[in-house]
Amino acid sequence: MADVTSLSVLDALDDAQLEALEALGGPVRFPAGHTIFWEGQPSRDALILRKGLVKVAQASQWGTVSLLAVRGPGEVLGDEGVLSGEPRSASVTTITPVEGLSIKGEDLLFFVEGQRLWPVMYRAAVRRRRQSDAAHLAYLALPVSARLARLLIGFADAMTREGGGKRGISVPLSQNDLASAAGASREAVVRSLRLLRDRGLVATGRGAMVVEDVEALRRFIDNR
């Protein structure tokens, strides 16, 4: 969960400012499975994601790794560390091939100062934290199967924006990834996947998971 002081430059930009920010970046490409940012490394640049999907993960003090989010086109990654002057708070790894614009940290800071964006960014950060807290509590009140269905829907929607269809969407996330994102044990996720599979909503195999019908998954949540 983001800290109340965490800042995202996207919260403050209008269309013209976003275009100006993009003009500061240089094109980059990464293959699937590439770690763009490592947790703990200096925050020297940010990335505007133009194409592809990435997963954001964070290590705990006990050595486990938690999946925090899956991000897609239109997102800015790594800007919070640059703006706060702190090391990367999480690792970002590509799920699919990625294209984007890399912006140097000093250029991002100069842009924020020049556009006088700090006040609106702080207000947006506080508002986002309040909304995130309320959404997280509501999310944890759901049964694990509904949490898992919501995660799969979010991923499938991101894949659809990347040009996929509404059915037969492959999900390259492990059961451990899903368990950490759902705030549940791996055993609970396995049971929930079995339930979804028995209802024909997902298909699972050795190292593979497929969302069979996104709209049916939505109806499954509505009926919980």
PDB file of C-alpha atoms in Angstrom:
ATOM      1  CA  MET A   1       0.000   0.000   0.000  1.00  0.00           C
ATOM      2  CA  ALA A   2       1.400   3.396  -0.981  1.00  0.00           C
ATOM      3  CA  ASP A   3       2.604   5.769   1.671  1.00  0.00           C
ATOM      4  CA  VAL A   4       0.610   8.971   2.111  1.00  0.00           C
ATOM      5  CA  THR A   5       3.583  11.011   0.879  1.00  0.00           C
ATOM      6  CA  SER A   6       4.113   8.927  -2.270  1.00  0.00           C
ATOM      7  CA  LEU A   7       3.835  11.049  -5.393  1.00  0.00           C
ATOM      8  CA  SER A   8       2.835  10.263  -8.947  1.00  0.00           C
ATOM      9  CA  VAL A   9       3.356  12.893 -11.589  1.00  0.00           C
ATOM     10  CA  LEU A  10       0.374  11.530 -13.553  1.00  0.00           C
ATOM     11  CA  ASP A  11      -1.984  12.761 -10.826  1.00  0.00           C
ATOM     12  CA  ALA A  12      -1.185  16.349 -11.746  1.00  0.00           C
ATOM     13  CA  LEU A  13      -0.941  16.427 -15.548  1.00  0.00           C
ATOM     14  CA  ASP A  14      -3.349  17.698 -18.173  1.00  0.00           C
ATOM     15  CA  ASP A  15      -3.025  16.578 -21.805  1.00  0.00           C
ATOM     16  CA  ALA A  16      -0.640  19.379 -22.790  1.00  0.00           C
ATOM     17  CA  GLN A  17       1.623  18.735 -19.801  1.00  0.00           C
ATOM     18  CA  LEU A  18       1.664  15.001 -20.513  1.00  0.00           C
ATOM     19  CA  GLU A  19       2.729  15.715 -24.089  1.00  0.00           C
ATOM     20  CA  ALA A  20       5.501  18.005 -22.788  1.00  0.00           C
ATOM     21  CA  LEU A  21       6.664  15.317 -20.361  1.00  0.00           C
ATOM     22  CA  GLU A  22       6.751  12.680 -23.104  1.00  0.00           C
ATOM     23  CA  ALA A  23       8.929  14.991 -25.184  1.00  0.00           C
ATOM     24  CA  LEU A  24      11.623  14.703 -22.504  1.00  0.00           C
ATOM     25  CA  GLY A  25      11.895  10.931 -22.879  1.00  0.00           C
ATOM     26  CA  GLY A  26      13.972   8.685 -25.090  1.00  0.00           C
ATOM     27  CA  PRO A  27      12.552   5.453 -26.569  1.00  0.00           C
ATOM     28  CA  VAL A  28      13.461   2.154 -24.885  1.00  0.00           C
ATOM     29  CA  ARG A  29      12.461  -1.472 -25.396  1.00  0.00           C
ATOM     30  CA  PHE A  30      12.697  -4.459 -23.075  1.00  0.00           C
ATOM     31  CA  PRO A  31      12.026  -8.160 -23.691  1.00  0.00           C
ATOM     32  CA  ALA A  32       9.629 -10.217 -21.570  1.00  0.00           C
ATOM     33  CA  GLY A  33      11.143 -11.299 -18.256  1.00  0.00           C
ATOM     34  CA  HIS A  34      13.495  -8.302 -17.987  1.00  0.00           C
ATOM     35  CA  THR A  35      13.769  -6.422 -14.672  1.00  0.00           C
ATOM     36  CA  ILE A  36      13.662  -2.709 -15.474  1.00  0.00           C
ATOM     37  CA  PHE A  37      13.992  -1.429 -11.889  1.00  0.00           C
ATOM     38  CA  TRP A  38      15.450  -3.311  -8.922  1.00  0.00           C
ATOM     39  CA  GLU A  39      14.167  -2.686  -5.406  1.00  0.00           C
ATOM     40  CA  GLY A  40      16.737  -0.722  -3.398  1.00  0.00           C
ATOM     41  CA  GLN A  41      18.687   0.702  -6.340  1.00  0.00           C
ATOM     42  CA  PRO A  42      19.044   4.502  -6.771  1.00  0.00           C
ATOM     43  CA  SER A  43      16.106   6.196  -8.504  1.00  0.00           C
ATOM     44  CA  ARG A  44      17.845   7.843 -11.435  1.00  0.00           C
ATOM     45  CA  ASP A  45      15.102   7.748 -14.054  1.00  0.00           C
ATOM     46  CA  ALA A  46      11.403   7.158 -14.713  1.00  0.00           C
ATOM     47  CA  LEU A  47       9.604   5.273 -17.467  1.00  0.00           C
ATOM     48  CA  ILE A  48       6.425   6.122 -19.360  1.00  0.00           C
ATOM     49  CA  LEU A  49       4.969   2.783 -20.413  1.00  0.00           C
ATOM     50  CA  ARG A  50       3.697   2.936 -23.999  1.00  0.00           C
ATOM     51  CA  LYS A  51       3.196  -0.736 -24.810  1.00  0.00           C
ATOM     52  CA  GLY A  52       3.281  -3.985 -22.827  1.00  0.00           C
ATOM     53  CA  LEU A  53       2.679  -5.138 -19.271  1.00  0.00           C
ATOM     54  CA  VAL A  54       4.904  -5.193 -16.176  1.00  0.00           C
ATOM     55  CA  LYS A  55       4.549  -6.547 -12.666  1.00  0.00           C
ATOM     56  CA  VAL A  56       5.568  -4.606  -9.563  1.00  0.00           C
ATOM     57  CA  ALA A  57       6.882  -6.707  -6.669  1.00  0.00           C
ATOM     58  CA  GLN A  58       8.364  -6.011  -3.241  1.00  0.00           C
ATOM     59  CA  ALA A  59      10.459  -8.175  -0.918  1.00  0.00           C
ATOM     60  CA  SER A  60       9.578  -8.483   2.770  1.00  0.00           C
ATOM     61  CA  GLN A  61      11.994  -8.634   5.698  1.00  0.00           C
ATOM     62  CA  TRP A  62      11.301 -12.379   5.847  1.00  0.00           C
ATOM     63  CA  GLY A  63      12.524 -12.948   2.309  1.00  0.00           C
ATOM     64  CA  THR A  64       9.152 -13.463   0.636  1.00  0.00           C
ATOM     65  CA  VAL A  65       8.204 -11.482  -2.474  1.00  0.00           C
ATOM     66  CA  SER A  66       4.772  -9.894  -2.846  1.00  0.00           C
ATOM     67  CA  LEU A  67       3.142  -8.925  -6.119  1.00  0.00           C
ATOM     68  CA  LEU A  68       1.867  -5.362  -5.666  1.00  0.00           C
ATOM     69  CA  ALA A  69       0.406  -4.581  -9.067  1.00  0.00           C
ATOM     70  CA  VAL A  70       0.312  -5.213 -12.799  1.00  0.00           C
ATOM     71  CA  ARG A  71       0.778  -2.041 -14.854  1.00  0.00           C
ATOM     72  CA  GLY A  72       0.031  -1.319 -18.491  1.00  0.00           C
ATOM     73  CA  PRO A  73       0.228   1.398 -21.175  1.00  0.00           C
ATOM     74  CA  GLY A  74      -0.179   4.976 -19.993  1.00  0.00           C
ATOM     75  CA  GLU A  75       1.440   4.386 -16.597  1.00  0.00           C
ATOM     76  CA  VAL A  76       4.512   6.232 -15.308  1.00  0.00           C
ATOM     77  CA  LEU A  77       6.914   3.960 -13.416  1.00  0.00           C
ATOM     78  CA  GLY A  78       9.707   4.960 -11.070  1.00  0.00           C
ATOM     79  CA  ASP A  79       8.645   8.585 -10.718  1.00  0.00           C
ATOM     80  CA  GLU A  80       7.910   8.350  -6.985  1.00  0.00           C
ATOM     81  CA  GLY A  81      11.503   7.432  -6.146  1.00  0.00           C
ATOM     82  CA  VAL A  82      12.869  10.213  -8.319  1.00  0.00           C
ATOM     83  CA  LEU A  83      10.541  12.831  -6.819  1.00  0.00           C
ATOM     84  CA  SER A  84      11.134  11.758  -3.207  1.00  0.00           C
ATOM     85  CA  GLY A  85      14.888  11.247  -3.640  1.00  0.00           C
ATOM     86  CA  GLU A  86      14.602   7.704  -2.267  1.00  0.00           C
ATOM     87  CA  PRO A  87      15.762   4.312  -3.623  1.00  0.00           C
ATOM     88  CA  ARG A  88      13.372   2.134  -5.609  1.00  0.00           C
ATOM     89  CA  SER A  89      10.675   0.813  -3.271  1.00  0.00           C
ATOM     90  CA  ALA A  90       9.885  -2.173  -5.511  1.00  0.00           C
ATOM     91  CA  SER A  91      11.168  -4.135  -8.489  1.00  0.00           C
ATOM     92  CA  VAL A  92       9.502  -3.792 -11.904  1.00  0.00           C
ATOM     93  CA  THR A  93       9.744  -6.753 -14.300  1.00  0.00           C
ATOM     94  CA  THR A  94       8.267  -7.074 -17.770  1.00  0.00           C
ATOM     95  CA  ILE A  95       5.539  -9.666 -18.340  1.00  0.00           C
ATOM     96  CA  THR A  96       5.358  -9.056 -22.087  1.00  0.00           C
ATOM     97  CA  PRO A  97       7.737  -7.175 -24.395  1.00  0.00           C
ATOM     98  CA  VAL A  98       7.639  -3.505 -23.390  1.00  0.00           C
ATOM     99  CA  GLU A  99       8.117  -0.213 -25.202  1.00  0.00           C
ATOM    100  CA  GLY A 100       8.339   3.097 -23.408  1.00  0.00           C
ATOM    101  CA  LEU A 101      10.010   6.456 -22.891  1.00  0.00           C
ATOM    102  CA  SER A 102      12.841   6.789 -20.363  1.00  0.00           C
ATOM    103  CA  ILE A 103      13.092  10.167 -18.608  1.00  0.00           C
ATOM    104  CA  LYS A 104      16.185  11.196 -16.661  1.00  0.00           C
ATOM    105  CA  GLY A 105      15.549  12.010 -13.015  1.00  0.00           C
ATOM    106  CA  GLU A 106      16.937  15.527 -13.241  1.00  0.00           C
ATOM    107  CA  ASP A 107      14.723  16.259 -16.255  1.00  0.00           C
ATOM    108  CA  LEU A 108      11.626  15.028 -14.381  1.00  0.00           C
ATOM    109  CA  LEU A 109      12.437  17.166 -11.334  1.00  0.00           C
ATOM    110  CA  PHE A 110      13.051  20.235 -13.517  1.00  0.00           C
ATOM    111  CA  PHE A 111       9.708  19.612 -15.249  1.00  0.00           C
ATOM    112  CA  VAL A 112       7.775  19.338 -11.972  1.00  0.00           C
ATOM    113  CA  GLU A 113       9.411  22.501 -10.621  1.00  0.00           C
ATOM    114  CA  GLY A 114       8.820  24.416 -13.842  1.00  0.00           C
ATOM    115  CA  GLN A 115       5.151  23.408 -14.021  1.00  0.00           C
ATOM    116  CA  ARG A 116       4.644  24.108 -10.272  1.00  0.00           C
ATOM    117  CA  LEU A 117       3.075  20.684  -9.762  1.00  0.00           C
ATOM    118  CA  TRP A 118       4.117  19.939  -6.171  1.00  0.00           C
ATOM    119  CA  PRO A 119       0.940  21.203  -4.367  1.00  0.00           C
ATOM    120  CA  VAL A 120      -1.548  19.337  -6.555  1.00  0.00           C
ATOM    121  CA  MET A 121       0.604  16.188  -6.402  1.00  0.00           C
ATOM    122  CA  TYR A 122       0.607  16.221  -2.600  1.00  0.00           C
ATOM    123  CA  ARG A 123      -3.170  16.687  -2.493  1.00  0.00           C
ATOM    124  CA  ALA A 124      -3.623  13.846  -4.969  1.00  0.00           C
ATOM    125  CA  ALA A 125      -1.338  11.594  -2.898  1.00  0.00           C
ATOM    126  CA  VAL A 126      -3.440  12.142   0.244  1.00  0.00           C
ATOM    127  CA  ARG A 127      -6.658  11.523  -1.667  1.00  0.00           C
ATOM    128  CA  ARG A 128      -5.219   8.381  -3.270  1.00  0.00           C
ATOM    129  CA  ARG A 129      -4.131   7.019   0.118  1.00  0.00           C
ATOM    130  CA  ARG A 130      -7.618   7.481   1.583  1.00  0.00           C
ATOM    131  CA  GLN A 131      -9.243   5.815  -1.403  1.00  0.00           C
ATOM    132  CA  SER A 132      -6.684   3.004  -1.324  1.00  0.00           C
ATOM    133  CA  ASP A 133      -7.291   2.320   2.375  1.00  0.00           C
ATOM    134  CA  ALA A 134     -11.061   2.086   1.862  1.00  0.00           C
ATOM    135  CA  ALA A 135     -10.695  -0.092  -1.244  1.00  0.00           C
ATOM    136  CA  HIS A 136      -8.228  -2.398   0.511  1.00  0.00           C
ATOM    137  CA  LEU A 137     -10.561  -2.980   3.446  1.00  0.00           C
ATOM    138  CA  ALA A 138     -13.444  -3.758   1.070  1.00  0.00           C
ATOM    139  CA  TYR A 139     -11.194  -6.076  -0.927  1.00  0.00           C
ATOM    140  CA  LEU A 140     -10.089  -8.054   2.139  1.00  0.00           C
ATOM    141  CA  ALA A 141     -13.748  -8.543   3.106  1.00  0.00           C
ATOM    142  CA  LEU A 142     -14.288 -10.568  -0.083  1.00  0.00           C
ATOM    143  CA  PRO A 143     -13.851 -14.360  -0.112  1.00  0.00           C
ATOM    144  CA  VAL A 144     -10.556 -15.484  -1.641  1.00  0.00           C
ATOM    145  CA  SER A 145     -12.285 -16.770  -4.782  1.00  0.00           C
ATOM    146  CA  ALA A 146     -13.765 -13.308  -5.448  1.00  0.00           C
ATOM    147  CA  ARG A 147     -10.407 -11.614  -4.772  1.00  0.00           C
ATOM    148  CA  LEU A 148      -8.754 -13.986  -7.202  1.00  0.00           C
ATOM    149  CA  ALA A 149     -11.456 -13.375  -9.808  1.00  0.00           C
ATOM    150  CA  ARG A 150     -10.925  -9.606  -9.498  1.00  0.00           C
ATOM    151  CA  LEU A 151      -7.174 -10.021 -10.005  1.00  0.00           C
ATOM    152  CA  LEU A 152      -7.693 -12.167 -13.083  1.00  0.00           C
ATOM    153  CA  ILE A 153     -10.213  -9.685 -14.493  1.00  0.00           C
ATOM    154  CA  GLY A 154      -7.761  -6.822 -14.015  1.00  0.00           C
ATOM    155  CA  PHE A 155      -5.030  -8.742 -15.759  1.00  0.00           C
ATOM    156  CA  ALA A 156      -7.335  -9.854 -18.573  1.00  0.00           C
ATOM    157  CA  ASP A 157      -8.537  -6.276 -19.083  1.00  0.00           C
ATOM    158  CA  ALA A 158      -4.922  -5.123 -19.380  1.00  0.00           C
ATOM    159  CA  MET A 159      -4.209  -7.876 -21.900  1.00  0.00           C
ATOM    160  CA  THR A 160      -7.329  -6.875 -23.865  1.00  0.00           C
ATOM    161  CA  ARG A 161      -6.058  -3.292 -24.079  1.00  0.00           C
ATOM    162  CA  GLU A 162      -2.862  -4.769 -25.499  1.00  0.00           C
ATOM    163  CA  GLY A 163      -4.855  -6.190 -28.381  1.00  0.00           C
ATOM    164  CA  GLY A 164      -6.141  -9.489 -27.030  1.00  0.00           C
ATOM    165  CA  GLY A 165      -9.690 -10.795 -27.040  1.00  0.00           C
ATOM    166  CA  LYS A 166     -12.216 -11.403 -24.288  1.00  0.00           C
ATOM    167  CA  ARG A 167     -11.720 -15.170 -24.122  1.00  0.00           C
ATOM    168  CA  GLY A 168      -8.805 -17.549 -23.812  1.00  0.00           C
ATOM    169  CA  ILE A 169      -6.467 -14.977 -22.225  1.00  0.00           C
ATOM    170  CA  SER A 170      -3.216 -16.508 -20.991  1.00  0.00           C
ATOM    171  CA  VAL A 171      -2.117 -15.317 -17.535  1.00  0.00           C
ATOM    172  CA  PRO A 172       1.681 -15.580 -17.026  1.00  0.00           C
ATOM    173  CA  LEU A 173       1.498 -15.225 -13.230  1.00  0.00           C
ATOM    174  CA  SER A 174       2.385 -17.987 -10.795  1.00  0.00           C
ATOM    175  CA  GLN A 175       0.123 -19.224  -8.010  1.00  0.00           C
ATOM    176  CA  ASN A 176       2.546 -17.596  -5.578  1.00  0.00           C
ATOM    177  CA  ASP A 177       2.144 -14.278  -7.436  1.00  0.00           C
ATOM    178  CA  LEU A 178      -1.625 -14.562  -7.191  1.00  0.00           C
ATOM    179  CA  ALA A 179      -1.496 -15.542  -3.516  1.00  0.00           C
ATOM    180  CA  SER A 180       0.643 -12.548  -2.555  1.00  0.00           C
ATOM    181  CA  ALA A 181      -1.526 -10.145  -4.572  1.00  0.00           C
ATOM    182  CA  ALA A 182      -4.727 -11.590  -3.096  1.00  0.00           C
ATOM    183  CA  GLY A 183      -3.426 -11.522   0.473  1.00  0.00           C
ATOM    184  CA  ALA A 184      -4.131 -15.240   0.811  1.00  0.00           C
ATOM    185  CA  SER A 185      -2.243 -18.476   1.272  1.00  0.00           C
ATOM    186  CA  ARG A 186      -1.161 -20.487  -1.749  1.00  0.00           C
ATOM    187  CA  GLU A 187      -3.431 -23.310  -0.552  1.00  0.00           C
ATOM    188  CA  ALA A 188      -6.447 -20.967  -0.515  1.00  0.00           C
ATOM    189  CA  VAL A 189      -5.602 -19.809  -4.044  1.00  0.00           C
ATOM    190  CA  VAL A 190      -5.321 -23.412  -5.250  1.00  0.00           C
ATOM    191  CA  ARG A 191      -8.782 -24.161  -3.819  1.00  0.00           C
ATOM    192  CA  SER A 192     -10.222 -21.020  -5.403  1.00  0.00           C
ATOM    193  CA  LEU A 193      -8.678 -21.825  -8.774  1.00  0.00           C
ATOM    194  CA  ARG A 194     -10.243 -25.272  -8.569  1.00  0.00           C
ATOM    195  CA  LEU A 195     -13.643 -23.657  -7.954  1.00  0.00           C
ATOM    196  CA  LEU A 196     -13.203 -21.286 -10.906  1.00  0.00           C
ATOM    197  CA  ARG A 197     -11.995 -24.130 -13.090  1.00  0.00           C
ATOM    198  CA  ASP A 198     -14.953 -26.324 -12.154  1.00  0.00           C
ATOM    199  CA  ARG A 199     -17.268 -23.511 -13.251  1.00  0.00           C
ATOM    200  CA  GLY A 200     -15.500 -23.224 -16.599  1.00  0.00           C
ATOM    201  CA  LEU A 201     -14.180 -19.736 -15.871  1.00  0.00           C
ATOM    202  CA  VAL A 202     -10.471 -20.544 -16.001  1.00  0.00           C
ATOM    203  CA  ALA A 203      -8.319 -23.372 -17.302  1.00  0.00           C
ATOM    204  CA  THR A 204      -5.162 -24.451 -15.510  1.00  0.00           C
ATOM    205  CA  GLY A 205      -2.347 -26.731 -16.541  1.00  0.00           C
ATOM    206  CA  ARG A 206       1.314 -27.293 -15.887  1.00  0.00           C
ATOM    207  CA  GLY A 207       2.763 -23.791 -15.638  1.00  0.00           C
ATOM    208  CA  ALA A 208      -0.192 -22.243 -17.467  1.00  0.00           C
ATOM    209  CA  MET A 209      -3.425 -20.456 -16.605  1.00  0.00           C
ATOM    210  CA  VAL A 210      -6.062 -19.178 -19.025  1.00  0.00           C
ATOM    211  CA  VAL A 211      -9.071 -16.922 -18.374  1.00  0.00           C
ATOM    212  CA  GLU A 212     -11.813 -18.562 -20.410  1.00  0.00           C
ATOM    213  CA  ASP A 213     -14.510 -15.888 -20.097  1.00  0.00           C
ATOM    214  CA  VAL A 214     -13.933 -12.441 -18.553  1.00  0.00           C
ATOM    215  CA  GLU A 215     -17.599 -11.466 -18.490  1.00  0.00           C
ATOM    216  CA  ALA A 216     -18.524 -14.713 -16.725  1.00  0.00           C
ATOM    217  CA  LEU A 217     -15.876 -13.907 -14.101  1.00  0.00           C
ATOM    218  CA  ARG A 218     -17.545 -10.521 -13.548  1.00  0.00           C
ATOM    219  CA  ARG A 219     -20.896 -12.228 -13.041  1.00  0.00           C
ATOM    220  CA  PHE A 220     -19.264 -14.646 -10.609  1.00  0.00           C
ATOM    221  CA  ILE A 221     -18.140 -11.712  -8.426  1.00  0.00           C
ATOM    222  CA  ASP A 222     -21.546 -10.020  -8.631  1.00  0.00           C
ATOM    223  CA  ASN A 223     -23.185 -13.180  -7.312  1.00  0.00           C
ATOM    224  CA  ARG A 224     -20.846 -13.618  -4.352  1.00  0.00           C
TER     225      ARG A 224
END
